[in-house]
XYZ file of N, CA and C in Angstrom:
690
model
N 0.934 -0.987 0.012
C -0.003 -0.030 -0.069
C 0.896 1.231 -0.022
N 0.514 2.099 -0.810
C 1.173 3.632 -0.910
C 0.371 4.582 -0.323
N 0.990 5.462 0.426
C 0.390 6.593 1.170
C 0.996 7.980 0.503
N 0.340 8.871 0.265
C 0.860 10.012 -0.029
C 0.080 11.057 0.975
N 0.954 11.744 1.943
C 0.554 12.323 2.961
C 0.028 14.105 2.336
N -0.565 14.938 3.275
C -0.605 16.321 2.998
C 0.521 17.240 3.428
N 0.533 18.413 3.086
C 1.405 19.190 3.670
C 0.986 19.448 4.810
N 1.921 19.506 6.033
C 1.894 19.862 7.339
C 2.885 20.793 7.993
N 2.702 21.603 8.870
C 3.555 22.353 9.373
C 4.509 21.436 10.234
N 5.879 22.065 10.374
C 6.717 21.286 11.305
C 7.739 22.413 11.862
N 7.486 22.367 13.242
C 8.737 23.291 14.195
C 9.762 22.231 14.886
N 10.754 22.653 14.879
C 11.989 21.768 15.404
C 12.537 22.562 16.447
N 13.106 22.068 17.750
C 13.779 22.818 18.581
C 14.895 21.819 19.288
N 16.020 22.491 19.614
C 17.143 21.879 19.976
C 16.958 21.942 21.625
N 16.940 20.893 22.646
C 16.562 20.985 23.930
C 17.462 20.331 24.660
N 17.927 20.616 25.947
C 18.846 19.819 26.824
C 17.892 18.750 27.454
N 18.652 17.978 28.488
C 17.966 16.930 29.277
C 16.971 17.695 30.243
N 17.118 18.580 31.173
C 16.336 19.469 32.029
C 15.032 19.938 31.131
N 15.434 20.571 30.070
C 14.168 21.190 29.379
C 13.175 19.745 28.740
N 13.738 18.790 28.631
C 13.031 17.766 28.045
C 12.142 17.316 29.168
N 12.738 17.076 30.598
C 11.783 16.815 31.682
C 10.875 17.645 31.858
N 10.980 18.919 31.775
C 10.162 19.726 32.122
C 8.791 19.771 30.864
N 9.325 19.744 29.621
C 8.428 19.716 28.770
C 7.604 18.383 28.752
N 8.283 17.224 28.966
C 7.476 16.124 28.957
C 6.500 16.002 29.979
N 6.741 16.369 31.183
C 5.601 16.598 31.985
C 4.495 17.383 31.793
N 4.800 18.325 31.014
C 3.546 19.299 30.482
C 2.638 18.474 29.394
N 3.585 17.925 28.380
C 3.013 17.131 27.277
C 2.118 16.156 27.902
N 2.771 15.379 28.717
C 1.867 14.134 29.311
C 0.650 14.439 29.957
N 0.593 15.631 30.367
C -0.861 16.252 31.132
C -1.763 16.480 30.073
N -1.312 16.656 28.684
C -2.542 16.902 27.768
C -2.457 16.087 26.647
N -1.445 15.524 26.369
C -1.511 14.414 25.075
C -1.317 12.953 25.255
N -1.620 12.258 24.551
C -1.793 10.784 24.587
C -0.417 10.244 23.938
N 0.104 9.309 24.663
C 1.362 8.374 24.030
C 0.962 7.752 22.919
N 1.508 7.864 21.735
C 1.467 7.144 20.390
C 1.027 5.753 20.841
N 0.105 5.033 20.208
C -0.113 3.717 20.746
C 0.963 2.571 19.915
N 1.630 3.140 18.842
C 2.667 2.235 18.437
C 4.050 2.155 19.039
N 3.915 2.791 20.193
C 5.326 2.515 20.996
C 5.405 1.330 21.856
N 6.647 0.978 22.503
C 6.535 0.209 23.421
C 6.383 0.343 24.858
N 6.521 -0.605 25.740
C 6.306 -0.155 27.247
C 6.793 0.826 27.739
N 7.850 1.295 27.104
C 8.530 2.676 27.691
C 8.089 3.789 26.934
N 7.060 3.705 26.052
C 6.779 4.931 25.343
C 7.680 5.172 24.100
N 8.791 4.635 23.558
C 9.500 4.853 22.798
C 9.770 3.795 21.591
N 10.369 4.179 20.535
C 10.708 3.008 19.505
C 12.250 3.780 18.919
N 12.785 2.544 18.312
C 14.125 3.131 17.614
C 13.789 3.319 16.137
N 14.379 4.305 15.506
C 13.880 4.482 14.305
C 15.532 4.323 13.577
N 15.410 3.922 12.288
C 16.746 3.755 11.558
C 16.248 4.091 10.325
N 17.050 5.200 9.495
C 16.615 5.905 8.280
C 17.901 5.541 7.469
N 17.999 5.097 6.241
C 18.885 4.901 5.136
C 18.567 5.988 4.451
N 19.533 7.111 4.469
C 19.186 8.415 3.262
C 19.951 7.928 2.128
N 19.612 8.703 0.950
C 19.924 8.424 -0.074
C 20.502 10.077 -0.698
N 21.581 10.088 -1.421
C 22.133 11.250 -1.835
C 22.943 10.881 -3.167
N 23.390 11.923 -3.957
C 24.503 11.546 -4.995
C 25.916 11.885 -4.709
N 26.740 11.798 -5.706
C 28.243 11.948 -5.409
C 28.270 13.639 -5.279
N 27.327 14.599 -5.652
C 27.419 15.852 -5.365
C 27.009 16.345 -4.185
N 26.559 15.546 -3.537
C 25.568 15.642 -2.176
C 24.404 16.584 -2.271
N 23.555 16.396 -3.597
C 22.615 17.374 -3.675
C 21.663 17.616 -2.511
N 20.939 16.450 -1.821
C 20.166 16.651 -0.850
C 20.659 17.453 0.437
N 22.010 17.069 0.591
C 22.704 17.831 1.803
C 22.896 19.468 1.453
N 23.352 19.574 0.194
C 23.659 20.863 -0.033
C 22.724 21.814 -0.159
N 21.412 21.168 -0.551
C 20.081 21.988 -0.547
C 19.631 22.265 0.758
N 19.884 21.309 1.678
C 19.349 21.552 3.124
C 20.273 22.695 3.716
N 21.852 22.724 3.554
C 22.709 23.644 4.071
C 22.431 24.862 3.440
N 22.341 24.937 2.100
C 21.974 26.199 1.563
C 20.604 27.125 1.849
N 19.760 26.349 2.393
C 18.241 26.580 2.694
C 17.428 26.605 1.378
N 17.473 25.677 0.483
C 16.503 25.826 -0.534
C 15.348 25.999 -0.228
N 14.455 26.478 -0.686
C 12.915 26.702 -0.272
C 12.265 25.389 -0.537
N 12.772 24.716 -1.746
C 11.823 23.274 -2.135
C 13.043 22.381 -2.346
N 12.715 21.336 -1.827
C 13.724 20.265 -1.625
C 13.099 18.786 -1.333
N 13.595 17.772 -1.506
C 13.209 16.459 -1.265
C 14.323 15.504 -0.929
N 14.109 14.443 -0.076
C 14.845 13.486 0.455
C 14.360 12.125 0.354
N 15.012 11.116 -0.241
C 14.492 9.645 -0.481
C 15.145 9.168 0.916
N 14.522 8.259 1.614
C 14.947 7.271 2.573
C 14.327 6.077 2.770
N 14.975 5.165 2.976
C 14.356 3.590 3.450
C 14.353 3.830 5.156
N 13.150 3.552 5.617
C 12.865 3.457 7.237
C 12.266 2.263 7.987
N 12.868 1.658 8.815
C 12.436 0.611 9.669
C 12.609 0.905 11.099
N 11.643 0.149 12.094
C 11.795 0.636 13.468
C 12.094 -0.756 14.314
N 12.901 -0.369 15.357
C 13.057 -1.394 16.194
C 13.976 -2.538 15.880
N 14.622 -2.267 14.759
C 15.352 -3.482 13.749
C 14.463 -4.330 13.327
N 13.344 -4.113 13.104
C 12.511 -5.454 12.661
C 12.550 -5.256 11.287
N 12.894 -6.165 10.426
C 12.959 -5.916 8.890
C 11.689 -6.371 8.407
N 10.536 -6.690 9.155
C 9.664 -7.167 8.430
C 8.566 -6.111 7.885
N 8.751 -4.878 8.305
C 7.869 -3.728 8.151
C 9.005 -2.637 7.714
N 9.169 -2.566 6.464
C 10.189 -1.464 5.889
C 9.355 -0.430 4.821
N 9.571 0.721 4.716
C 8.996 1.487 3.937
C 10.030 2.374 3.427
N 9.852 2.540 2.091
C 10.513 3.915 1.257
C 9.616 4.999 1.391
N 10.380 6.020 1.818
C 9.738 7.250 2.008
C 10.488 8.436 1.130
N 9.568 9.484 0.789
C 10.145 10.531 0.069
C 9.438 11.940 1.062
N 10.539 12.628 1.549
C 10.156 13.814 2.168
C 10.340 14.977 1.533
N 9.320 15.659 1.489
C 9.252 17.227 0.448
C 9.083 18.381 1.213
N 9.852 19.168 1.252
C 9.746 20.392 2.140
C 9.514 21.436 1.008
N 8.434 22.440 1.336
C 8.193 23.766 0.602
C 7.965 24.820 1.597
N 9.020 25.422 1.703
C 9.000 26.625 2.579
C 8.826 26.078 4.124
N 7.689 26.419 4.591
C 7.846 25.995 5.801
C 6.812 24.824 6.101
N 6.290 24.183 4.868
C 5.591 23.224 4.960
C 6.178 21.800 4.603
N 5.893 20.794 5.111
C 6.279 19.380 4.909
C 5.408 18.382 4.472
N 5.925 17.473 3.738
C 4.989 16.250 3.223
C 5.646 15.402 3.075
N 5.122 13.813 3.335
C 5.845 12.679 3.319
C 5.050 11.657 2.430
N 5.663 11.108 1.633
C 5.078 10.016 0.791
C 5.795 8.632 0.934
N 5.080 7.667 1.371
C 5.655 6.298 1.603
C 5.227 5.293 0.955
N 5.955 4.058 0.552
C 5.285 3.061 0.077
C 6.102 1.526 0.803
N 5.204 0.734 1.180
C 5.984 -0.561 1.836
C 6.780 -1.119 0.696
N 7.960 -1.703 1.050
C 8.844 -2.525 0.306
C 8.995 -3.909 1.357
N 9.360 -4.991 0.602
C 9.854 -6.225 1.410
C 11.312 -6.168 1.804
N 11.876 -6.860 2.730
C 12.992 -7.055 3.144
C 14.002 -7.419 2.017
N 13.485 -8.429 0.978
C 14.303 -8.810 -0.117
C 14.386 -7.744 -1.229
N 13.203 -7.228 -1.291
C 13.584 -5.776 -2.235
C 14.427 -4.721 -1.783
N 14.472 -4.545 -0.456
C 15.213 -3.562 -0.029
C 16.689 -3.934 -0.249
N 16.889 -5.277 0.200
C 18.095 -5.719 0.103
C 18.917 -5.695 -1.331
N 18.041 -5.854 -2.222
C 18.311 -5.740 -3.860
C 18.502 -4.477 -3.984
N 17.915 -3.644 -3.477
C 18.195 -2.158 -3.729
C 19.406 -1.456 -3.531
N 19.568 -2.014 -2.055
C 21.061 -1.758 -1.255
C 22.119 -2.220 -1.964
N 21.954 -3.472 -2.748
C 23.111 -3.977 -3.451
C 23.191 -3.597 -4.768
N 22.454 -2.593 -5.220
C 22.666 -2.015 -6.609
C 21.813 -2.910 -7.493
N 21.107 -3.734 -7.306
C 20.177 -4.609 -8.154
C 18.814 -3.979 -8.384
N 18.470 -3.125 -9.227
C 17.596 -2.023 -9.517
C 16.562 -2.508 -10.466
N 16.698 -3.746 -11.257
C 15.766 -4.204 -12.262
C 14.205 -4.210 -11.767
N 14.052 -4.818 -10.593
C 12.764 -4.972 -9.984
C 11.999 -3.962 -9.838
N 12.832 -2.363 -9.425
C 11.807 -1.458 -9.334
C 11.107 -0.782 -10.588
N 11.878 -1.234 -11.618
C 11.201 -0.437 -12.935
C 9.762 -0.694 -13.262
N 9.404 -1.814 -12.838
C 7.803 -2.265 -13.179
C 7.176 -2.346 -11.993
N 7.485 -1.956 -10.831
C 6.869 -2.019 -9.501
C 5.667 -1.443 -9.522
N 4.857 -1.864 -8.519
C 3.394 -1.201 -8.524
C 3.159 -0.103 -7.729
N 4.474 0.502 -7.093
C 4.609 1.695 -6.436
C 4.965 2.696 -7.234
N 4.115 3.849 -7.443
C 4.957 4.659 -8.405
C 6.118 5.401 -7.582
N 6.341 5.362 -6.139
C 7.174 6.084 -5.617
C 8.606 5.118 -5.856
N 8.579 3.852 -5.731
C 9.648 2.895 -6.003
C 9.949 3.162 -7.532
N 9.193 3.430 -8.492
C 9.328 3.655 -9.939
C 10.226 5.359 -9.914
N 9.646 6.061 -9.203
C 10.503 7.291 -9.192
C 11.783 7.362 -8.471
N 11.909 6.470 -7.161
C 13.249 6.436 -6.907
C 14.167 5.696 -7.912
N 13.624 4.812 -8.816
C 14.441 4.104 -9.750
C 14.819 5.132 -10.851
N 14.103 5.905 -11.165
C 14.598 6.971 -12.389
C 15.284 7.800 -11.835
N 15.281 8.314 -10.485
C 16.309 9.389 -10.075
C 17.490 8.443 -9.573
N 17.600 7.196 -9.390
C 18.758 6.618 -9.070
C 19.627 6.661 -10.439
N 18.906 6.589 -11.498
C 19.540 6.678 -12.906
C 20.095 8.253 -13.316
N 19.108 9.193 -13.165
C 19.505 10.307 -13.776
C 19.989 11.217 -12.803
N 19.932 11.011 -11.453
C 20.247 12.122 -10.355
C 21.425 11.033 -9.813
N 21.624 9.970 -10.249
C 22.788 8.839 -9.516
C 22.459 8.959 -8.110
N 21.155 8.935 -7.656
C 21.021 8.856 -6.142
C 21.462 7.291 -5.690
N 22.263 7.313 -4.162
C 22.987 6.094 -3.889
C 22.494 6.187 -2.443
N 22.368 4.779 -1.669
C 22.445 4.827 0.115
C 23.591 5.628 0.378
N 23.565 6.614 1.159
C 24.321 7.402 1.643
C 24.873 7.143 3.083
N 23.772 7.173 3.928
C 24.260 7.128 5.464
C 23.171 6.554 6.393
N 23.338 5.893 7.346
C 22.346 5.411 8.332
C 22.219 6.272 9.494
N 21.150 6.694 9.597
C 20.679 7.607 10.627
C 19.801 6.720 11.588
N 20.181 6.790 12.997
C 19.532 6.286 13.938
C 19.276 7.246 15.167
N 17.972 6.979 15.632
C 17.695 7.762 17.130
C 16.604 7.063 17.457
N 16.245 7.665 18.888
C 15.042 6.936 19.700
C 14.079 7.956 19.602
N 12.666 7.641 19.445
C 11.618 8.748 19.397
C 10.825 8.334 20.597
N 10.342 9.577 21.141
C 9.184 9.136 22.257
C 8.087 10.397 21.698
N 7.042 9.733 21.331
C 5.928 10.267 20.523
C 4.716 10.591 21.239
N 4.048 11.854 20.970
C 2.980 12.074 21.528
C 1.958 12.664 20.514
N 0.328 12.369 20.831
C -0.383 12.720 19.940
C -1.582 13.716 20.474
N -2.319 14.550 19.770
C -3.348 15.259 20.275
C -4.347 15.455 19.063
N -5.419 14.971 19.058
C -6.397 14.974 18.098
C -6.728 16.514 17.278
N -7.142 17.405 18.234
C -7.547 18.410 17.276
C -6.028 18.935 16.852
N -6.318 19.264 15.691
C -5.175 19.810 14.531
C -4.255 18.798 14.507
N -4.390 17.621 14.585
C -3.760 16.529 14.199
C -2.183 16.829 14.648
N -2.060 17.019 15.909
C -0.907 17.525 16.412
C -0.120 16.118 16.839
N 1.137 16.135 16.544
C 2.207 15.115 16.870
C 3.685 16.007 17.458
N 3.787 15.487 18.845
C 4.876 16.161 19.232
C 5.717 14.878 19.686
N 7.167 15.016 19.416
C 8.088 13.965 19.454
C 9.318 14.751 20.250
N 9.845 13.617 20.879
C 11.221 13.967 21.506
C 12.362 12.993 21.026
N 13.160 13.240 20.318
C 14.266 12.502 19.634
C 15.498 12.718 20.290
N 16.150 11.170 20.636
C 17.403 11.397 21.427
C 18.266 10.340 20.791
N 19.515 10.406 21.290
C 20.279 9.219 20.823
C 20.739 9.225 19.326
N 20.683 10.414 18.711
C 20.980 10.444 17.285
C 22.310 9.954 17.051
N 22.376 9.025 16.082
C 23.684 8.653 15.778
C 23.871 8.462 14.265
N 25.107 8.240 14.023
C 25.224 8.123 12.330
C 26.651 7.056 12.044
N 26.250 6.317 10.983
C 27.273 5.140 10.428
C 28.387 5.773 9.684
N 28.604 6.914 9.836
C 29.596 7.698 8.941
C 29.795 6.931 7.491
N 31.121 6.493 7.435
C 31.415 5.788 5.816
C 30.954 4.262 5.857
N 30.482 3.921 7.009
C 29.933 2.422 6.861
C 28.848 2.237 5.936
N 29.075 1.448 5.178
C 28.126 1.224 3.648
C 27.315 -0.148 3.732
N 27.501 -0.913 4.791
C 26.758 -2.315 4.952
C 25.504 -2.029 5.775
N 24.377 -1.629 5.064
C 23.139 -1.235 5.714
C 22.333 -2.671 5.994
N 21.000 -2.609 6.799
C 20.263 -3.588 7.280
C 20.888 -4.744 8.163
N 21.836 -4.382 9.114
C 22.322 -5.397 9.941
C 21.767 -5.618 11.219
N 22.063 -6.574 11.956
C 21.428 -6.892 13.029
C 22.451 -6.117 14.198
N 23.529 -5.891 14.009
C 24.625 -5.227 14.821
C 25.220 -4.070 14.048
N 24.661 -2.610 14.371
C 25.013 -1.450 13.584
C 26.180 -0.705 14.220
N 27.115 -0.569 13.334
C 28.138 0.136 13.940
C 27.891 1.621 13.513
N 27.891 2.543 14.711
C 27.667 3.803 14.582
C 28.308 4.842 15.722
N 28.184 6.303 15.515
C 28.659 6.935 16.681
C 27.633 8.180 16.789
N 28.129 8.832 17.749
C 26.784 9.941 18.038
C 27.322 10.914 17.092
N 26.233 11.545 16.689
C 26.106 12.704 15.911
C 25.870 13.920 16.497
N 25.442 14.012 17.736
C 25.579 15.492 18.399
C 26.555 15.693 19.203
N 26.638 16.895 19.850
C 28.099 17.322 20.596
C 28.088 16.687 22.085
N 26.711 16.558 22.622
C 26.621 16.081 23.841
C 25.668 15.103 24.011
N 25.985 13.777 24.595
C 25.053 12.787 24.777
C 23.154 12.986 24.832
N 23.053 14.143 25.583
C 21.972 14.196 26.351
C 21.117 15.366 25.257
N 21.765 15.745 24.249
C 21.120 16.625 23.470
C 19.881 15.933 22.818
N 18.726 16.726 22.671
C 17.428 16.134 21.993
C 17.015 17.166 21.043
N 15.898 16.445 20.246
C 15.226 17.431 19.422
C 13.735 17.563 19.723
N 13.180 18.637 19.922
C 11.741 18.420 19.894
C 11.113 18.802 18.658
N 10.113 18.048 18.270
C 9.566 18.302 16.756
C 8.078 18.408 17.119
N 7.367 19.429 16.582
C 5.888 19.539 16.766
C 5.443 19.648 14.898
N 4.671 18.713 14.820
C 4.054 18.786 13.836
C 2.368 18.799 13.852
N 1.750 19.529 12.885
C 0.176 19.745 12.943
C -0.067 20.266 11.516
N -1.417 20.060 11.372
C -2.278 20.457 9.880
C -2.224 21.978 9.965
N -3.614 22.625 9.761
C -3.883 23.834 9.518
C -3.527 24.955 10.448
N -3.771 24.283 12.098
C -3.571 24.922 13.021
C -2.952 24.337 14.164
N -2.039 25.169 15.225
C -1.556 24.580 16.234
C -2.464 24.941 17.567
N -3.242 24.013 18.117
C -4.088 24.415 19.507
C -3.105 25.319 20.383
N -3.872 26.309 21.023
C -3.159 27.121 21.744
C -2.630 26.666 23.048
N -3.472 25.456 23.638
C -2.782 24.662 24.650
C -1.666 24.038 24.303
N -1.440 23.620 23.285
C 0.031 22.874 22.870
C 1.040 24.157 22.442
N 0.547 25.352 22.033
C 1.609 26.104 21.641
C 1.962 26.584 23.108
N 1.261 26.760 24.021
C 1.581 27.290 25.441
C 2.380 26.476 26.181
N 2.320 24.891 26.129
C 3.213 23.933 26.867
C 4.531 23.716 26.490
N 4.632 23.875 25.007
C 6.092 23.825 24.394
C 6.852 25.100 24.433
N 6.385 26.294 25.364
C 7.171 27.681 25.691
C 7.799 27.148 26.896
N 9.154 27.320 27.089
C 10.201 27.167 27.972
C 11.302 27.851 27.807
N 11.615 28.631 28.654
C 12.983 29.171 29.017
C 13.304 29.955 27.660
N 14.704 29.612 27.369
C 15.262 30.236 25.937
C 15.252 29.332 24.689
N 14.449 28.281 24.976
C 14.035 27.257 23.816
C 13.559 28.427 22.486
N 14.052 28.184 21.431
C 13.805 28.799 20.229
C 13.434 27.788 19.104
N 12.793 28.115 18.083
C 12.506 27.234 16.853
C 13.767 27.496 16.174
N 14.032 26.355 15.464
C 15.284 26.484 14.453
C 15.465 25.309 13.638
N 16.236 25.373 12.373
C 15.907 24.314 11.301
C 17.109 23.556 11.802
N 16.732 22.246 11.767
C 17.589 21.017 11.997
C 17.319 19.888 11.470
N 18.210 19.168 10.727
C 18.177 18.113 9.877
C 19.093 16.884 10.440
N 18.479 15.929 10.752
C 19.232 14.840 11.177
C 20.217 14.376 10.372
N 19.726 14.228 8.963
C 20.445 13.948 7.969
C 21.669 14.719 7.750
N 21.813 15.923 7.823
C 22.673 17.009 7.783
C 23.666 16.645 9.370
N 23.028 16.451 10.385
C 23.895 16.260 11.566
C 24.734 15.225 11.260
N 24.179 13.845 10.742
C 24.830 12.680 10.526
C 25.842 12.707 9.275
N 25.836 13.749 8.684
C 27.102 14.124 7.523
C 27.948 14.935 7.872
N 28.037 15.336 9.532
C 28.946 16.311 9.829
C 30.283 15.788 9.472
N 30.451 14.329 9.668
C 32.027 13.700 9.662
C 32.399 13.376 8.009
N 31.289 13.394 7.245
C 31.757 13.346 5.948
C 30.678 12.610 5.020
């Protein structure tokens, strides 16, 4: 099944651990834990990002291009039975994600450079990546890993997430492994990213609870952070 989302607002904040504790207590008083999480209210996300030899996706992010896109393969809690191909589109302050399920076998063929199966695939998104791997020379570039703690709020379709333990595989080129070789991509181990996503409006109650101290909205890309070493 393929899903094409709609454009949503996305706010990002870099926070420290003390700020996280305060914000989490506020969020929990109003929002519900995402039902897809484990007993601890979190899950592990791994994303394999694509880029070309000229670092097109990275440079567009660093240069602040108003319209840009990134392809990635994503899976959760190191479970290879549920893998998605995703394209994230950025249009000024709005974001949209399109995704399609792929099998572990298809994923491993793609990562190995065997692309013939993609050409006639039922998913238009898979076919689009196939085309761009040819004329843009997109290739799997880096594995980005982090732990996500998500909360949801129905009015405004709000999603608040705390992302921690952001790690990068650097020059490691073997993906979809049981044991991942990676290093921290942040300056301090307790650095976290607060993300707030919503549709047409952000309810006042949510806007109020995410205000704390010197926290200010800022642009942040996990992919760019994980490419800081190369």
